Amino acid sequence: MPNKTFNASQRLMNVQLPIIPIISDLIKKNPGTISLGQGVVYYGPPQKVINEITRLNLTDDFHVYSEVEGIAKLHSIISKKLISENKISLNQGYDLIVTAGSNMGFMNTVLSIADPGDEIILLRPYYFNHEMAINMINCMPVIVDTDLHYQPCMEKINDAITQHTKAIVTVSPNNPSGAVYEKKVLEEINKLCKEKGIYHISDEAYEYFTFGDVNHFSPGSIANSSDYTISLYSLSKAYGFASWRIGYMVIPQHLSLSIKKAQDTYLICPTRIAQEAAIMALEVGNKYTKEYLNKIENIRNKLYSQLTAINNICTTPLTMGAFYFLIKLKTQLTGIEIVDKLINKYKIAVIPGETFGMNDGCYLRVGYGSLNEKNSKIGTQRLINGLKEIIT
Ligand SMILES: Cc1ncc(COP(=O)(O)O)c(C=O)c1O
């Protein structure tokens, strides 16, 4: 026997436990639980994708490795989408890399811009996988609070910048708060990045999910921002594609080589068949997502009105995007304790605020993208009843 003990690396020991598998385990132990936990939509890919994918002529080139940055035909359709929807032209000094989902886009980004000890600014509440990725590569997430409506505070962001800062991350529409950042605010953050010589990482996984008359804005479209703006996109939510694993990133050209090195090492190439599926989905276009958006908005409005009806125990900032509310509860219990009770006794799952860095007070992320007309009423009822009974 070797006289050494076997240990996982300290680097990964320091990373928070992934919450989704933990909640999924709790749900499995409580069959019949309705999940407002995972950030997924209730619909799958367009029917055209499902019909046509099985009819593909799988020639030999489907089975060999393809380009690390994604196949040309997919690049072509994404480039058109970027111009027409995001007002981003790749000719402005950007490159495009197709990834296996936008989490990979984020990992590619931090690996290519930061060295151990560097700092990356995240706005609290943050998307947990961003914080995990930064810790994983021995960099420092610097956490900056947003205001009571989960909107960025320029002064606080400014104060957090040091000589070690490499980037500011914005997620708009936001997971977990649902906040959509105004164009003006994103422009200010982008300008600050330019002035300070740091990158602006803009995660736009929820670009289509805005409600009322609120619009999404892509900072990558700002003139002369292509040296320092990285935009991350995903088909997971928009096209019900979560498991197909296709996303893409628009990056400054000078990062291309580094990002390809990283992606070549842990992916080699995005799955060819999933790229073909992505082409089919993008050919259907965002009218597909918009069809579902009205239904999601209806469910959201009903959920919001029921949550505001219990405002004696729960505060619900009205946010205008993604498919989340981040509620604050008037209780001494922790978010994790409440979630445990909600699943075990009331068979309804949500995510505790601690996951997103909300440790001062009790917060829960309520995700309504997975609810459909059938289960939304009962799901909402279980949540409201559970909260009322637990917090008395
Ligand atoms: C803000 C944000 N970025 C990225 C992702 C991951 O997307 P993908 O499935 O494309 O990796 C999620 C998923 O929940 C998300 O909420």
PDB file of C-alpha atoms and ligand atoms in Angstrom, residues 39 101-103 127 130 171 175 203 205-206 234 236-237 242 245-246 324, ligand 1:
ATOM      1  CA  GLY A  39     -33.743  26.721 -14.676  1.00  0.00           C
ATOM      2  CA  GLY A 101     -23.520  25.376 -23.891  1.00  0.00           C
ATOM      3  CA  SER A 102     -22.814  28.808 -22.495  1.00  0.00           C
ATOM      4  CA  ASN A 103     -21.372  27.469 -19.224  1.00  0.00           C
ATOM      5  CA  TYR A 127     -25.168  32.738 -11.107  1.00  0.00           C
ATOM      6  CA  HIS A 130     -19.894  31.608 -12.609  1.00  0.00           C
ATOM      7  CA  VAL A 171     -26.156  38.556 -16.556  1.00  0.00           C
ATOM      8  CA  ASN A 175     -30.487  34.366 -13.108  1.00  0.00           C
ATOM      9  CA  ASP A 203     -24.126  36.425 -20.274  1.00  0.00           C
ATOM     10  CA  ALA A 205     -28.652  33.104 -21.954  1.00  0.00           C
ATOM     11  CA  TYR A 206     -32.127  34.610 -21.351  1.00  0.00           C
ATOM     12  CA  SER A 234     -27.258  29.640 -25.364  1.00  0.00           C
ATOM     13  CA  SER A 236     -30.758  25.804 -23.896  1.00  0.00           C
ATOM     14  CA  LYS A 237     -33.608  28.039 -22.789  1.00  0.00           C
ATOM     15  CA  ALA A 242     -30.739  22.135 -22.543  1.00  0.00           C
ATOM     16  CA  ARG A 245     -25.541  21.377 -25.287  1.00  0.00           C
ATOM     17  CA  ILE A 246     -25.160  24.134 -27.827  1.00  0.00           C
ATOM     18  CA  TYR A 324     -37.321  33.665 -11.872  1.00  0.00           C
TER      19      TYR A 324
HETATM   20  C1  LIG B   1     -27.145  32.822 -16.581  1.00  0.00           C
HETATM   21  C2  LIG B   1     -26.916  31.458 -17.145  1.00  0.00           C
HETATM   22  N1  LIG B   1     -25.866  31.265 -17.940  1.00  0.00           N
HETATM   23  C3  LIG B   1     -25.614  30.050 -18.473  1.00  0.00           C
HETATM   24  C4  LIG B   1     -26.425  28.976 -18.192  1.00  0.00           C
HETATM   25  C5  LIG B   1     -26.072  27.650 -18.763  1.00  0.00           C
HETATM   26  O1  LIG B   1     -26.511  27.552 -20.055  1.00  0.00           O
HETATM   27  P1  LIG B   1     -26.045  26.366 -21.009  1.00  0.00           P
HETATM   28  O2  LIG B   1     -27.043  25.260 -20.855  1.00  0.00           O
HETATM   29  O3  LIG B   1     -26.038  26.965 -22.358  1.00  0.00           O
HETATM   30  O4  LIG B   1     -24.674  25.939 -20.557  1.00  0.00           O
HETATM   31  C6  LIG B   1     -27.529  29.129 -17.364  1.00  0.00           C
HETATM   32  C7  LIG B   1     -28.389  27.977 -17.049  1.00  0.00           C
HETATM   33  O5  LIG B   1     -29.202  27.988 -16.160  1.00  0.00           O
HETATM   34  C8  LIG B   1     -27.772  30.403 -16.831  1.00  0.00           C
HETATM   35  O6  LIG B   1     -28.797  30.607 -16.009  1.00  0.00           O
END
